mmCIF file with all atom_site columns, C-alpha atoms in Angstrom:
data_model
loop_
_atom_site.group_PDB
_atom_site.id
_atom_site.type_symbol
_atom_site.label_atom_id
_atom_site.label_alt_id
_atom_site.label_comp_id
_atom_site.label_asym_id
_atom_site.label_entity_id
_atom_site.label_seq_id
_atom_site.pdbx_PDB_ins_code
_atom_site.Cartn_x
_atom_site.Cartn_y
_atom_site.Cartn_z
_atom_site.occupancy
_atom_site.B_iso_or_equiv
_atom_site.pdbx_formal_charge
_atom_site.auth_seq_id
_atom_site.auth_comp_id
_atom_site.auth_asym_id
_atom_site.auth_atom_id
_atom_site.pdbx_PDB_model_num
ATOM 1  C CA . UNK A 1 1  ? -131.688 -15.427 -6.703  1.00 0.00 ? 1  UNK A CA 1
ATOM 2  C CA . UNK A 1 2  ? -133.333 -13.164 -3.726  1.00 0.00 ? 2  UNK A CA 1
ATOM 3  C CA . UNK A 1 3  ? -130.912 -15.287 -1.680  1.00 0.00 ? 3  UNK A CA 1
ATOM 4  C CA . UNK A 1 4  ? -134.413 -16.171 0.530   1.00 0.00 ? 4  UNK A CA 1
ATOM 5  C CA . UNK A 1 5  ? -136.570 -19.678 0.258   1.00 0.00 ? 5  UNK A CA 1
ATOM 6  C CA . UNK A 1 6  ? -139.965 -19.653 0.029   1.00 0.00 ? 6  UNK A CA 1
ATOM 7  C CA . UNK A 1 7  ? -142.285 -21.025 3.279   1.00 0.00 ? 7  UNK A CA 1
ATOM 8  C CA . UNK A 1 8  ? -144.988 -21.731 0.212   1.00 0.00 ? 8  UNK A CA 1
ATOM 9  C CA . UNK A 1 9  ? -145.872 -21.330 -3.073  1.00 0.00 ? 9  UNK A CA 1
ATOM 10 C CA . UNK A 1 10 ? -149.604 -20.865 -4.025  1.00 0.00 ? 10 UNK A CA 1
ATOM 11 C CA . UNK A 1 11 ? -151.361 -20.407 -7.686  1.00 0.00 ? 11 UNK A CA 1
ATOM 12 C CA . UNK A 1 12 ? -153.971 -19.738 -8.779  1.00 0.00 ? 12 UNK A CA 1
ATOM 13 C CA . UNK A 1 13 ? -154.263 -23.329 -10.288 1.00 0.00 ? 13 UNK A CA 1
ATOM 14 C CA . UNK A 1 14 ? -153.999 -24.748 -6.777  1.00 0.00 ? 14 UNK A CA 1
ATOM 15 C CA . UNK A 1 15 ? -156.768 -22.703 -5.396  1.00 0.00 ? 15 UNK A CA 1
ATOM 16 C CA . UNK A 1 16 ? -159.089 -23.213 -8.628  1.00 0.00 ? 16 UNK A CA 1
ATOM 17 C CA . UNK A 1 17 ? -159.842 -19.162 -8.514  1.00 0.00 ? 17 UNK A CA 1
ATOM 18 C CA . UNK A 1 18 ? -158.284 -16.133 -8.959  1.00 0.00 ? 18 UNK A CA 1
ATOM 19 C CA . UNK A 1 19 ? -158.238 -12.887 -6.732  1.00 0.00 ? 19 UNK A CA 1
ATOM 20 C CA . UNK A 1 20 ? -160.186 -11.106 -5.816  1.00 0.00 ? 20 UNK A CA 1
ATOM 21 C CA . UNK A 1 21 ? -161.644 -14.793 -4.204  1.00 0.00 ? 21 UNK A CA 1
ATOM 22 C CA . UNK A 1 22 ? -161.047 -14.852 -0.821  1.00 0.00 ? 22 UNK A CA 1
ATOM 23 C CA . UNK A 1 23 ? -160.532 -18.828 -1.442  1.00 0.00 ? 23 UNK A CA 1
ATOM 24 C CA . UNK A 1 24 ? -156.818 -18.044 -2.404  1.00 0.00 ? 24 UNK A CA 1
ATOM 25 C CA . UNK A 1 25 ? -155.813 -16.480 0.769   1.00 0.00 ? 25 UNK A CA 1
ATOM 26 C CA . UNK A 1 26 ? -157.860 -19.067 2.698   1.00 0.00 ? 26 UNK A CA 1
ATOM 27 C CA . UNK A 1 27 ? -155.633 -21.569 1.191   1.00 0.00 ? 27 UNK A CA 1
ATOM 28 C CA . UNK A 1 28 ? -152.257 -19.502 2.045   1.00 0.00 ? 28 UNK A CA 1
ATOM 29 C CA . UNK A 1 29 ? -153.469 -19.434 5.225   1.00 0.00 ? 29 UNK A CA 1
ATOM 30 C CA . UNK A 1 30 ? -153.968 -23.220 5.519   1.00 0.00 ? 30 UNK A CA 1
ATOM 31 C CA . UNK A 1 31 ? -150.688 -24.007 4.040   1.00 0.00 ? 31 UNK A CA 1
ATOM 32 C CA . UNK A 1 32 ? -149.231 -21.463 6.295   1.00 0.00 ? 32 UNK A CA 1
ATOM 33 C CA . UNK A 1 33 ? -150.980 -22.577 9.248   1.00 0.00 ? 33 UNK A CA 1
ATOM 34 C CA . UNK A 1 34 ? -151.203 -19.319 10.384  1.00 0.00 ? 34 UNK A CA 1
ATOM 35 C CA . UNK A 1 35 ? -154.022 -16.519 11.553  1.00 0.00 ? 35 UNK A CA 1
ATOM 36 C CA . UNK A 1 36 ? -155.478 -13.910 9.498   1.00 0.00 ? 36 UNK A CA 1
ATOM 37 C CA . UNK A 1 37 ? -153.955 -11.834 12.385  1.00 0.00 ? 37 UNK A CA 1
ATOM 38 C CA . UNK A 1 38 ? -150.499 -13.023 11.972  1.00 0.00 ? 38 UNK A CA 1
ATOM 39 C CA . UNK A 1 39 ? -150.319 -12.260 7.868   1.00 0.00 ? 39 UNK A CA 1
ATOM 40 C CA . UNK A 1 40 ? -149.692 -8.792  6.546   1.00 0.00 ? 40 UNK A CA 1
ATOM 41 C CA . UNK A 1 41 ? -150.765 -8.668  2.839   1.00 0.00 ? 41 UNK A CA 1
ATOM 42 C CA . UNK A 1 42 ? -148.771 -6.396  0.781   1.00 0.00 ? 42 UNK A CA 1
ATOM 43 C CA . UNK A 1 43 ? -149.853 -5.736  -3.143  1.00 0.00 ? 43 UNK A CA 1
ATOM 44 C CA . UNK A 1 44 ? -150.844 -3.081  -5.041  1.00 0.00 ? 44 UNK A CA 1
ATOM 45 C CA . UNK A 1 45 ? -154.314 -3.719  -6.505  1.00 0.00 ? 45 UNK A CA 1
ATOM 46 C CA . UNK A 1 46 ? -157.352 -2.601  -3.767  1.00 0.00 ? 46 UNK A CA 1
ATOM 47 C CA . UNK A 1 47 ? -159.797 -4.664  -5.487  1.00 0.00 ? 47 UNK A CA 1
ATOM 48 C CA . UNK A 1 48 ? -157.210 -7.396  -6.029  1.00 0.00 ? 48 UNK A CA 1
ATOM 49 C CA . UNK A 1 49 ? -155.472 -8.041  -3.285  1.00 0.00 ? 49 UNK A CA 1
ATOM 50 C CA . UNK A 1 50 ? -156.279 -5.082  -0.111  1.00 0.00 ? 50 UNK A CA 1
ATOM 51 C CA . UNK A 1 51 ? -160.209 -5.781  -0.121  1.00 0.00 ? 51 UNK A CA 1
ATOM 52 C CA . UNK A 1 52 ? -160.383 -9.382  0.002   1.00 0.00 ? 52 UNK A CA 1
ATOM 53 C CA . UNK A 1 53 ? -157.115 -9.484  2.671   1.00 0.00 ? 53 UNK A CA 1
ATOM 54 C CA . UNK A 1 54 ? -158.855 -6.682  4.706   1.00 0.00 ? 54 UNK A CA 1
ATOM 55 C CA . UNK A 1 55 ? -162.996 -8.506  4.697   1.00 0.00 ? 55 UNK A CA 1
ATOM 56 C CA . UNK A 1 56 ? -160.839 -11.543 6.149   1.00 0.00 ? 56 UNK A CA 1
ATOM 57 C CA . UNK A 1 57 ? -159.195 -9.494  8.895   1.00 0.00 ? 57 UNK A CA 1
ATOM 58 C CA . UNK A 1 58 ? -155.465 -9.994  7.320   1.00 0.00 ? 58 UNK A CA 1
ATOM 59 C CA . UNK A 1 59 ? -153.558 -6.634  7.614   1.00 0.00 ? 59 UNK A CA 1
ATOM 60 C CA . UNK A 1 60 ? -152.394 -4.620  4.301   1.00 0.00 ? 60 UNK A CA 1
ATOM 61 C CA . UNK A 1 61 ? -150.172 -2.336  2.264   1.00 0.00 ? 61 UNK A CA 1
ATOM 62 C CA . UNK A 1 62 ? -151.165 -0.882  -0.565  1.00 0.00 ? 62 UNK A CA 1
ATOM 63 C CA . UNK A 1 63 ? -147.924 0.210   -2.783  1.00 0.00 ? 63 UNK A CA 1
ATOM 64 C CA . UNK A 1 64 ? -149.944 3.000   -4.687  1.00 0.00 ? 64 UNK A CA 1
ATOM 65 C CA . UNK A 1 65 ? -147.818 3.160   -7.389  1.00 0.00 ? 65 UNK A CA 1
ATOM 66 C CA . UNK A 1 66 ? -150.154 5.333   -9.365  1.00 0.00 ? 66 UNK A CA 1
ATOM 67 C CA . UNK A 1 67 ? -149.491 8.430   -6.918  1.00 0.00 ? 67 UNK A CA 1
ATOM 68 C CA . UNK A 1 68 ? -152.817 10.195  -8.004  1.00 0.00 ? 68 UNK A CA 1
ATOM 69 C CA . UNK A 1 69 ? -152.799 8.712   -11.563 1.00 0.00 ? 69 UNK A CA 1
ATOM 70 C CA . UNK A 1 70 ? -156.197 6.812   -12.356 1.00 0.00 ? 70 UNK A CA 1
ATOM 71 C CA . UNK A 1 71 ? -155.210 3.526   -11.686 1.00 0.00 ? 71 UNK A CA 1
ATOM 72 C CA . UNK A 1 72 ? -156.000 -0.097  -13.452 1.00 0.00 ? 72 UNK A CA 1
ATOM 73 C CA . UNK A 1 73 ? -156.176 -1.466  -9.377  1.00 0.00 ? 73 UNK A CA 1
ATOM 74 C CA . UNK A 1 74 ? -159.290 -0.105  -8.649  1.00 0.00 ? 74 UNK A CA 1
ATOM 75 C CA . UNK A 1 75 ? -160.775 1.231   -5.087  1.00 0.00 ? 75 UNK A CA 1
ATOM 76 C CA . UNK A 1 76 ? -163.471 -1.273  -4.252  1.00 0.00 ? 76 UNK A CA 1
ATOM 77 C CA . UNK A 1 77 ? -163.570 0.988   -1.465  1.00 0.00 ? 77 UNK A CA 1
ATOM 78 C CA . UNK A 1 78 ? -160.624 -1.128  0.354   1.00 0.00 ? 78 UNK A CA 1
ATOM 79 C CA . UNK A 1 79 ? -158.803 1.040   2.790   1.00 0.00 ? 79 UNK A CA 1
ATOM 80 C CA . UNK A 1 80 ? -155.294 -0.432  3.746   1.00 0.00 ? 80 UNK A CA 1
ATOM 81 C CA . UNK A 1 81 ? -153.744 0.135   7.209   1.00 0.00 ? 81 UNK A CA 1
ATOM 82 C CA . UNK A 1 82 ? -150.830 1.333   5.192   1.00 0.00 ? 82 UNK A CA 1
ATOM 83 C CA . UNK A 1 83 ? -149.994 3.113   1.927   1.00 0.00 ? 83 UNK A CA 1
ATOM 84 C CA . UNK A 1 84 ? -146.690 3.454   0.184   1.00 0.00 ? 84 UNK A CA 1
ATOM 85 C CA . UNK A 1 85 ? -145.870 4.523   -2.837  1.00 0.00 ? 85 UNK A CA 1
ATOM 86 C CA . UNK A 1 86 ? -142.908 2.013   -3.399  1.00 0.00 ? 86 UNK A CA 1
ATOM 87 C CA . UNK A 1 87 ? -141.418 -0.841  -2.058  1.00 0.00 ? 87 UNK A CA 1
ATOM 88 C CA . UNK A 1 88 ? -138.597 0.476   -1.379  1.00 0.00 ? 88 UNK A CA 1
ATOM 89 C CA . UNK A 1 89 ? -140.444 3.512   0.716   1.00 0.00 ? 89 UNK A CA 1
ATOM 90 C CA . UNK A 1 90 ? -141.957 0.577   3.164   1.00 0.00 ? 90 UNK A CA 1
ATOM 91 C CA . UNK A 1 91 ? -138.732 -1.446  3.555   1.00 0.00 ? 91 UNK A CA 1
ATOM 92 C CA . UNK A 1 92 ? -137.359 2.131   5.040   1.00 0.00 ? 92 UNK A CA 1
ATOM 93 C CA . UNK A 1 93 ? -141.192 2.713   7.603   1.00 0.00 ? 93 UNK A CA 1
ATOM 94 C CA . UNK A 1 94 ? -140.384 -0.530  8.911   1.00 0.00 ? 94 UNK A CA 1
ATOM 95 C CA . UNK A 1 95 ? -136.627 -0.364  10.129  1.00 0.00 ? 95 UNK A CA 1
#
């Protein structure tokens, strides 16, 4: 259907812990094989997804959604090294 496969798949049930753990992207990183340097993490929860990524030295988008709303993804203080407000908005930064 995206017309793209997959280099891995990883649950939640496979890492036996949910986000904000920092054990799930430990494990994408092992089945990746790759460095935290060599991943750029793109979600939209900061507390979910942007804090853990960014205390493990993986680079990160935040797609702020919200656009000055209060927002259900929290701050935990996580500042990403990017912010868009769709995902469509970074698809056009990056080409």
């Amino acid at each position: 259907m995206l017309g793209v496969a997959f280099d891995a798949v990883i649950t939640a049930q496979m890492c036996r812990s949910y986000k904000p753990s920092q054990n799930n992207f430990r494990m994408a990183l092992g089945k990746l094989g790759v460095a935290p340097e060599e991943v750029l993490h793109i979600a939209e929860s900061r507390y979910h997804d942007i804090a853990p990524a960014r205390a493990m030295g993986i680079r990160s988008v935040w797609v702020n959604r919200s656009r000055g709303r209060a927002s259900a993804s929290g701050s935990a203080g996580a500042v990403p090294d990017l912010e868009v407000h769709s995902l469509s908005e970074f698809v056009a930064a990056v080409l």
